[in-house]
mmCIF file of C-alpha atoms and ligand atoms in Angstrom:
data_model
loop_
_atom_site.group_PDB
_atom_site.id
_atom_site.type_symbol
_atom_site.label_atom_id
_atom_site.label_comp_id
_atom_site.label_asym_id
_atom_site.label_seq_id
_atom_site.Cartn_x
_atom_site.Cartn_y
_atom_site.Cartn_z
ATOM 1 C CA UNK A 1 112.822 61.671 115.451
ATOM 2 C CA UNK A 2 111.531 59.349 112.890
ATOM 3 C CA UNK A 3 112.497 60.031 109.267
ATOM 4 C CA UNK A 4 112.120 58.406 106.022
ATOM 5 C CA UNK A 5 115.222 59.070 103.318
ATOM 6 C CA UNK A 6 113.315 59.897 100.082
ATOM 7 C CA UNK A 7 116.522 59.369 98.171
ATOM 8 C CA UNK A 8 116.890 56.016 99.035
ATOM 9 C CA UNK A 9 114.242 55.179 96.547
ATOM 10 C CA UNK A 10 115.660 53.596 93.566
ATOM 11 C CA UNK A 11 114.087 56.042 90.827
ATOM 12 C CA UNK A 12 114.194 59.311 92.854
ATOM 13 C CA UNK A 13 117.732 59.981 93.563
ATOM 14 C CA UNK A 14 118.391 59.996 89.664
ATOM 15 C CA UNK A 15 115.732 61.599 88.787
ATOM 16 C CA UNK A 16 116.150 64.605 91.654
ATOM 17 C CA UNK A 17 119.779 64.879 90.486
ATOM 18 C CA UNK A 18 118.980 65.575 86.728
ATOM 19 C CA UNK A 19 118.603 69.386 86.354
ATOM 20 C CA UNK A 20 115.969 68.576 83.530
ATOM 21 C CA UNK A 21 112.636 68.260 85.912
ATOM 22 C CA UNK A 22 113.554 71.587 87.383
ATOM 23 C CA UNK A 23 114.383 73.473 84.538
ATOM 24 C CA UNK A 24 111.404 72.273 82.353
ATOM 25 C CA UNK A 25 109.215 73.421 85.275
ATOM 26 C CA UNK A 26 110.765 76.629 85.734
ATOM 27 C CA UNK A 27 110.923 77.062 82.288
ATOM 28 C CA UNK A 28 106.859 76.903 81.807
ATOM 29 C CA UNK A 29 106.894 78.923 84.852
ATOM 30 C CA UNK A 30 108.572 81.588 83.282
ATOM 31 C CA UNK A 31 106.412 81.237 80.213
ATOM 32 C CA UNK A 32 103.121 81.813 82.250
ATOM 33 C CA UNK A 33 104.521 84.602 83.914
ATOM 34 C CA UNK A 34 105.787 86.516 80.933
ATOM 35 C CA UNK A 35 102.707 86.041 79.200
ATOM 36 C CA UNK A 36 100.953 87.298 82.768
ATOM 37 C CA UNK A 37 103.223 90.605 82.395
ATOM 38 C CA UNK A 38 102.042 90.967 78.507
ATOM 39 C CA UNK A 39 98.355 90.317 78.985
ATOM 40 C CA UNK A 40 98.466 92.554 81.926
ATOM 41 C CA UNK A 41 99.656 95.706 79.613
ATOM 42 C CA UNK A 42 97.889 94.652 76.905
ATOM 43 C CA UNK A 43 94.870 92.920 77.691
ATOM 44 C CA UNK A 44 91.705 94.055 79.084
ATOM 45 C CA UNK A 45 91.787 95.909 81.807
ATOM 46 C CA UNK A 46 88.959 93.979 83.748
ATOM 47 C CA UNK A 47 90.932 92.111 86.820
ATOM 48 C CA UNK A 48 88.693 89.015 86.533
ATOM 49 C CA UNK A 49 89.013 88.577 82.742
ATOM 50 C CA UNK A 50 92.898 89.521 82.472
ATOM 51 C CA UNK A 51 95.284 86.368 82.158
ATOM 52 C CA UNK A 52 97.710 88.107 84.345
ATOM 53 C CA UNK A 53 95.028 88.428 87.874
ATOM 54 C CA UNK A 54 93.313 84.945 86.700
ATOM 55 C CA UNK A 55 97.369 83.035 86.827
ATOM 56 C CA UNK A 56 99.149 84.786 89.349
ATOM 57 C CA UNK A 57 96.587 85.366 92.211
ATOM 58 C CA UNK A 58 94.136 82.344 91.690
ATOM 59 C CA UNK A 59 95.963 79.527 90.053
ATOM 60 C CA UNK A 60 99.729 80.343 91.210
ATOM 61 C CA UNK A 61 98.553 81.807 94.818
ATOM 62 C CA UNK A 62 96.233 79.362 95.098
ATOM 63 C CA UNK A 63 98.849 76.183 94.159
ATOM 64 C CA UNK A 64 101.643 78.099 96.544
ATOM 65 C CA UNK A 65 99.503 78.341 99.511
ATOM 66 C CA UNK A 66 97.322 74.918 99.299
ATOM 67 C CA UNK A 67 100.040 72.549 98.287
ATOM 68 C CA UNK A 68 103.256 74.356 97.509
ATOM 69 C CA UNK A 69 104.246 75.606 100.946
ATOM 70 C CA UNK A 70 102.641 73.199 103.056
ATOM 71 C CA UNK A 71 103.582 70.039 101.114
ATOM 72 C CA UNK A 72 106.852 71.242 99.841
ATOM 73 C CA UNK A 73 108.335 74.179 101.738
ATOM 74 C CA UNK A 74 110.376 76.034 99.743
ATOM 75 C CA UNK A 75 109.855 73.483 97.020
ATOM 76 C CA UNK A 76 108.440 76.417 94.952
ATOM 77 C CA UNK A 77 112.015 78.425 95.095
ATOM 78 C CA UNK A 78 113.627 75.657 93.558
ATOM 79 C CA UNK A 79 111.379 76.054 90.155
ATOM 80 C CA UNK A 80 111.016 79.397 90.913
ATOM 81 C CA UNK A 81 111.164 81.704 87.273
ATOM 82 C CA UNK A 82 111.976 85.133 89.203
ATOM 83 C CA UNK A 83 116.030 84.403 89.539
ATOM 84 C CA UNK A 84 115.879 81.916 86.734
ATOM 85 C CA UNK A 85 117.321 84.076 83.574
ATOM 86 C CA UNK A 86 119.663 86.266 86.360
ATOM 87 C CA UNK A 87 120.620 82.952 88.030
ATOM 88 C CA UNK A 88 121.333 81.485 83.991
ATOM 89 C CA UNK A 89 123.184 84.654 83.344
ATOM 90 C CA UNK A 90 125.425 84.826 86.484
ATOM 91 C CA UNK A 91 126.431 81.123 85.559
ATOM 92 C CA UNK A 92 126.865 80.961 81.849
ATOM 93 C CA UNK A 93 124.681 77.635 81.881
ATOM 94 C CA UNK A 94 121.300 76.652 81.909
ATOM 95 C CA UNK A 95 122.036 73.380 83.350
ATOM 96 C CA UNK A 96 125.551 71.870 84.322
ATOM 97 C CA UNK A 97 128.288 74.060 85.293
ATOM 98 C CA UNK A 98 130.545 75.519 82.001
ATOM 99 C CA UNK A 99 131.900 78.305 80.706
ATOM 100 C CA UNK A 100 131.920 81.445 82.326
ATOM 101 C CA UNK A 101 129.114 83.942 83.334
ATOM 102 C CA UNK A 102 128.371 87.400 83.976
ATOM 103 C CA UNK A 103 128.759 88.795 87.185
ATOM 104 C CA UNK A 104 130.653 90.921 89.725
ATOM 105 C CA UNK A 105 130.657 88.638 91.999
ATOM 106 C CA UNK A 106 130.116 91.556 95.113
ATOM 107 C CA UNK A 107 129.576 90.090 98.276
ATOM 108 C CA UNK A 108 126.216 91.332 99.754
ATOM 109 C CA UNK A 109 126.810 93.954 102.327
ATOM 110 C CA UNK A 110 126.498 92.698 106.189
ATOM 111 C CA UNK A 111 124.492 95.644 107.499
ATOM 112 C CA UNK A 112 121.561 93.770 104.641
ATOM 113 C CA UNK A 113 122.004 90.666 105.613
ATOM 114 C CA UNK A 114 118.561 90.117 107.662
ATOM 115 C CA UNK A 115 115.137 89.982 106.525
ATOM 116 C CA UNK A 116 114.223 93.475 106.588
ATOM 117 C CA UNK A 117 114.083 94.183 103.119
ATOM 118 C CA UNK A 118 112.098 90.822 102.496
ATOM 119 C CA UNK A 119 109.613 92.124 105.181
ATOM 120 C CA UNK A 120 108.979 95.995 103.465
ATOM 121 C CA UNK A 121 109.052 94.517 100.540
ATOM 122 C CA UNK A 122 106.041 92.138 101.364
ATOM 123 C CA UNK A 123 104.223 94.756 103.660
ATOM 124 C CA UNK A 124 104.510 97.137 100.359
ATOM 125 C CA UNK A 125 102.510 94.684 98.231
ATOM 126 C CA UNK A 126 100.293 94.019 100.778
ATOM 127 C CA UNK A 127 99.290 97.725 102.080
ATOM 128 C CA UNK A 128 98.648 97.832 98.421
ATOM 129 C CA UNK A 129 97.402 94.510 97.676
ATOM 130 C CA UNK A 130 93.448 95.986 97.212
ATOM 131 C CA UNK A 131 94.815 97.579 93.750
ATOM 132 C CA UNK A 132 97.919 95.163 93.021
ATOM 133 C CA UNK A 133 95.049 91.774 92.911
ATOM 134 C CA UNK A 134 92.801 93.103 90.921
ATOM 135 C CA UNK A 135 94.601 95.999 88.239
ATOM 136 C CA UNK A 136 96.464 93.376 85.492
ATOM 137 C CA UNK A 137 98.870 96.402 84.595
ATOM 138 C CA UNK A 138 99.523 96.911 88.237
ATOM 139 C CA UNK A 139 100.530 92.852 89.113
ATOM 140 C CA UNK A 140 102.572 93.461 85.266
ATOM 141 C CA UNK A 141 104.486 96.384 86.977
ATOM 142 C CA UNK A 142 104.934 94.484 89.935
ATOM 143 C CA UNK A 143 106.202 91.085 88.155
ATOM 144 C CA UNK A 144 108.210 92.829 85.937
ATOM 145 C CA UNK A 145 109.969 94.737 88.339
ATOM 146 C CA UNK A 146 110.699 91.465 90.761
ATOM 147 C CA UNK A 147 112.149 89.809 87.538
ATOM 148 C CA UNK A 148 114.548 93.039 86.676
ATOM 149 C CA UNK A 149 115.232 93.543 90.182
ATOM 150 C CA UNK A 150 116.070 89.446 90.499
ATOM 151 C CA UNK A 151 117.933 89.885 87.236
ATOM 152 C CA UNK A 152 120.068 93.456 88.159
ATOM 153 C CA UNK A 153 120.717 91.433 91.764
ATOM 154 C CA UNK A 154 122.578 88.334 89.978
ATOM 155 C CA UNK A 155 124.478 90.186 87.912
ATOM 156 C CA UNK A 156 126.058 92.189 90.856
ATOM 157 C CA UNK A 157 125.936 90.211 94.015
ATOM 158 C CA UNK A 158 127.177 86.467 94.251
ATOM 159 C CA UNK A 159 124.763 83.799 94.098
ATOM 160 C CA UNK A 160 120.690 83.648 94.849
ATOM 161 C CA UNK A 161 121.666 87.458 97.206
ATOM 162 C CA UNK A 162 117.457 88.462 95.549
ATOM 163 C CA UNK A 163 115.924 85.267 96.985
ATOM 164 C CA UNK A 164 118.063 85.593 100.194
ATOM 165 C CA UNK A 165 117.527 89.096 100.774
ATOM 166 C CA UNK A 166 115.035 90.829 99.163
ATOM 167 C CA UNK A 167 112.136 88.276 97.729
ATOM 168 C CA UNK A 168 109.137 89.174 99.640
ATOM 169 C CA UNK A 169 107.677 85.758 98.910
ATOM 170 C CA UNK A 170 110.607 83.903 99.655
ATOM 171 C CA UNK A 171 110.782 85.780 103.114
ATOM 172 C CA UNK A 172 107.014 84.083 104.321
ATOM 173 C CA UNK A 173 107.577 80.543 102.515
ATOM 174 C CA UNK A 174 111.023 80.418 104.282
ATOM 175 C CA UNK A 175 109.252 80.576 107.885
ATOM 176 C CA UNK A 176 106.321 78.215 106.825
ATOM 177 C CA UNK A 177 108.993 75.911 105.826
ATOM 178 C CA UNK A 178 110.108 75.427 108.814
ATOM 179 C CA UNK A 179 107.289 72.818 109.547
ATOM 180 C CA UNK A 180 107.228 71.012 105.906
ATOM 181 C CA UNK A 181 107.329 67.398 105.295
ATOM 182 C CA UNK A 182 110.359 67.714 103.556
ATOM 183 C CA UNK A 183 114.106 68.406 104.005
ATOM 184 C CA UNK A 184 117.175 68.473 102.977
ATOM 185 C CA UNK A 185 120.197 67.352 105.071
ATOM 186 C CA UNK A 186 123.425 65.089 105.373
ATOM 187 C CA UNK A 187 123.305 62.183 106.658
ATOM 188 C CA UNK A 188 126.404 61.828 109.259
ATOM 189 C CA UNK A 189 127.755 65.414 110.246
ATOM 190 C CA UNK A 190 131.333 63.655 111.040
ATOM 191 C CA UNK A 191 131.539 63.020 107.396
ATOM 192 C CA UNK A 192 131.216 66.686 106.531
ATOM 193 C CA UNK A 193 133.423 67.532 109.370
ATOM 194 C CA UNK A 194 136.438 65.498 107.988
ATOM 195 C CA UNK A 195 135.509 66.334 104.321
ATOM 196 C CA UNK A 196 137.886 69.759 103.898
ATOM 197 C CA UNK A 197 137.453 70.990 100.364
ATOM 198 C CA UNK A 198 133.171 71.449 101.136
ATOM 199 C CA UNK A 199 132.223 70.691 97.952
ATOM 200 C CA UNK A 200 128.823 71.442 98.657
ATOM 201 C CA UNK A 201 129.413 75.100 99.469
ATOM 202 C CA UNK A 202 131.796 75.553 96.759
ATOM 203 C CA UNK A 203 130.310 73.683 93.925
ATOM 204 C CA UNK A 204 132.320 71.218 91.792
ATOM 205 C CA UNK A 205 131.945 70.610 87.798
ATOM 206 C CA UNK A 206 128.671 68.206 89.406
ATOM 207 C CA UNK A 207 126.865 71.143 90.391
ATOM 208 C CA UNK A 208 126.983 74.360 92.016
ATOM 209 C CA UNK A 209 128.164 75.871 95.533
ATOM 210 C CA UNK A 210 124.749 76.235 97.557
ATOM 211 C CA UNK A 211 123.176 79.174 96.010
ATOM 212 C CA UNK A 212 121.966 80.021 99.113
ATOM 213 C CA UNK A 213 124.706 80.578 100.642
ATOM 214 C CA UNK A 214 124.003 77.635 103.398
ATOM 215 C CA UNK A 215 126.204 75.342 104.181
ATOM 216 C CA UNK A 216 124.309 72.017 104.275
ATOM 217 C CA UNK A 217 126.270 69.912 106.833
ATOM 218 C CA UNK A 218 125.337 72.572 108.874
ATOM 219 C CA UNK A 219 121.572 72.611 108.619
ATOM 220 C CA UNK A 220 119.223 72.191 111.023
ATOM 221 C CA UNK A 221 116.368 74.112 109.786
ATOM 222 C CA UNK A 222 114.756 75.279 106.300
ATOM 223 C CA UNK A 223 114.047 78.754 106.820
ATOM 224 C CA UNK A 224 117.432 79.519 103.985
ATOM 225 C CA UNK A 225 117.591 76.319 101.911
ATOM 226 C CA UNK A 226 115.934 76.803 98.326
ATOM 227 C CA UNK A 227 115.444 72.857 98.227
ATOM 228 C CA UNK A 228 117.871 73.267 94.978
ATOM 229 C CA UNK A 229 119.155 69.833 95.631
ATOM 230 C CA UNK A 230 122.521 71.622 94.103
ATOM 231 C CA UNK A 231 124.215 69.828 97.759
ATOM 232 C CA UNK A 232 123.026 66.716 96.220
ATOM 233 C CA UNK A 233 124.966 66.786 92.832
ATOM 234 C CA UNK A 234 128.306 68.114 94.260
ATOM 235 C CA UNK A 235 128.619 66.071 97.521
ATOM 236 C CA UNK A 236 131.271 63.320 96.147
ATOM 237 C CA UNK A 237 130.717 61.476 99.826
ATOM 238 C CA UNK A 238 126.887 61.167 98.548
ATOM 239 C CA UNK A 239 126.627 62.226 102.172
ATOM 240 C CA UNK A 240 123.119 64.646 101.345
ATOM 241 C CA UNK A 241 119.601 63.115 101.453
ATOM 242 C CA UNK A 242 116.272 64.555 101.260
ATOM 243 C CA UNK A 243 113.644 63.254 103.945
ATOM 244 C CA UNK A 244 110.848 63.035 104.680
ATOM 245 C CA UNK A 245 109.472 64.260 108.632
ATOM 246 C CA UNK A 246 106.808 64.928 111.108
ATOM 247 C CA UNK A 247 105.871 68.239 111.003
ATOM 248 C CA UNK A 248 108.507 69.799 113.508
ATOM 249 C CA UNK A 249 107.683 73.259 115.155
ATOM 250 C CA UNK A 250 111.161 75.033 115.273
ATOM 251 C CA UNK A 251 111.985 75.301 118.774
ATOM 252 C CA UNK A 252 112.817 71.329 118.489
ATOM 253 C CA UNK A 253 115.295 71.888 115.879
ATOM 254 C CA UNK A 254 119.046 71.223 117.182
ATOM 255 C CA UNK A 255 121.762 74.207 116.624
ATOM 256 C CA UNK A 256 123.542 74.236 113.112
ATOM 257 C CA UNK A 257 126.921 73.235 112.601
ATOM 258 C CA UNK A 258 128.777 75.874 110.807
ATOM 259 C CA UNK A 259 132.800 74.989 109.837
ATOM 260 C CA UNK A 260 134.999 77.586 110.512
ATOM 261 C CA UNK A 261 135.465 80.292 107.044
ATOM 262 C CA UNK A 262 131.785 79.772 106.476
ATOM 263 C CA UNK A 263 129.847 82.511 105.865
ATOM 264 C CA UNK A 264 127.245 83.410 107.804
ATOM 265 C CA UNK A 265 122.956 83.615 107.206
HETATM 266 S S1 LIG B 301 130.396 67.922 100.279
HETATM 267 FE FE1 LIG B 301 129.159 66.371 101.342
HETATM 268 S S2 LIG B 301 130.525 65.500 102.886
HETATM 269 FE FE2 LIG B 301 131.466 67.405 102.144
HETATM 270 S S3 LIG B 301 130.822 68.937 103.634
HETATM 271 FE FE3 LIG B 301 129.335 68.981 101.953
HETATM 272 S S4 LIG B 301 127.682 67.565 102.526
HETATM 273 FE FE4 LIG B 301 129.437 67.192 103.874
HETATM 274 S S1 LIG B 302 121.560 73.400 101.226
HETATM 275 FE FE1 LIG B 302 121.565 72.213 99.314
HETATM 276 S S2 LIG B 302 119.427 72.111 98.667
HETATM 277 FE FE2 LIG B 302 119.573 73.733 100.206
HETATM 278 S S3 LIG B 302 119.878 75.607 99.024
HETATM 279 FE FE3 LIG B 302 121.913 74.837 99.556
HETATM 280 S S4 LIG B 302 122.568 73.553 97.848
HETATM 281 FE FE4 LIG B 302 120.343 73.904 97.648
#
């Protein structure tokens, strides 16, 4: 199947590989959405005059469902401001890897690891969506709590376990992303199959291990990559590319490749 390698463009690759892009965008994320939990317990309580309705469910909702998902896939995780201070806590960084953070490193237990928490999760905020959309101190209770719970989750379990596991958002965009334009991927599987120390999966002072717990010479599909580009920075074989497709439903996608000690989705 026909693909184009996006990297290959002279400008791109450095300019994916700097952390700055990302974190500027997260960081105004971040910004918006603080100031949507403020207005929404302290501003008026009128749904269509309150910052808090007016940003998340028209602009944000709007920008994640008309060109977010279906341009990007999971494009959206990757500036994402939910795990952001957790995610800069757990690592002790902001950008590059240094120093150490704060975490207990727990594994997240096997009996969780599926999407059913993901999927109550969302069918909570939906059954309730008629009051969550249009009460600001109801989408500030709700916001606030998806930023302690993302926060409370990186501090305990290992890596991105709240986007993995429990981010009701992150549970839909991961199936629609199945079909986006984009992906990320290696470009010769025998290169990751000689390469022992999988740098990609267990970070190097370039970058991170995959924060979602993928490993990305096994990936055939983007349901669990967070498009982090983390695979990117720590793959010293420059082996990973992002490309762009045709749409692919997900029956056509081949079988991953998954080394032996890996763990699993
Ligand atoms: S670091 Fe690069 S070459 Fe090594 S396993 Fe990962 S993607 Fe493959
Ligand atoms: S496979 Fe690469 S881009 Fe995808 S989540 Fe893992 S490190 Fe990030």
């Amino acid at each position: 199947m026909t693909r184009y390698e996006l990297t290959r463009l002279p400008l791109l690759k450095p300019f994916l590989k700097s952390r700055w892009p990302q974190f500027i965008i997260t960081a105004l994320a971040l910004a918006g959405f603080l100031f949507a939990i403020l207005a929404g317990f302290v501003g008026t309580p009128v749904g269509s005059h309150n910052f808090s309705i007016v940003f998340v469910w028209i602009a944000w909702w709007a920008l994640l469902m008309l060109v977010a998902v279906p341009f990007f896939g999971r494009g959206w995780c990757s500036v994402c401001p939910l795990p952001a201070p957790g995610e800069w806590l757990q690592r002790g960084a902001i950008l590059k890897p240094q120093g150490r953070g704060i975490n207990l490193g727990k594994r997240w237990p096997n009996r969780l690891r599926n999407i059913w928490l993901q999927n109550l999760a969302f069918t909570l905020v939906a059954l309730f969506s008629a009051v969550v959309l249009t009460q600001p101190r109801v989408t500030a209770l709700v916001l606030a709590a998806f930023l302690f719970i993302a926060l409370g989750t990186s501090l305990i379990f290992e890596r991105r376990a709240f986007c993995r596991y429990l981010c009701p958002v992150g549970g839909f965009i991961g199936l629609y992303s199945q079909l986006a334009p984009v992906e990320v991927r290696v470009k010769d599987t025998s290169v990751c199959a000689t390469h022992t120390t999988k740098t990609c999966y267990i970070g190097n002072a370039d970058g991170y291990g995959c924060p979602w717990q993928v490993f990305p010479g096994g990936l055939a599909k983007n349901t669990y990559c967070g498009a982090c580009l983390e695979c990117l920075r720590t793959c010293p074989h420059d082996n990973v590319v992002l490309n762009l497709r045709p749409i692919i439903p997900p029956p056509m996608c081949p079988p991953p490749i998954i080394p032996p000690g890996t763990p699993g989705p």
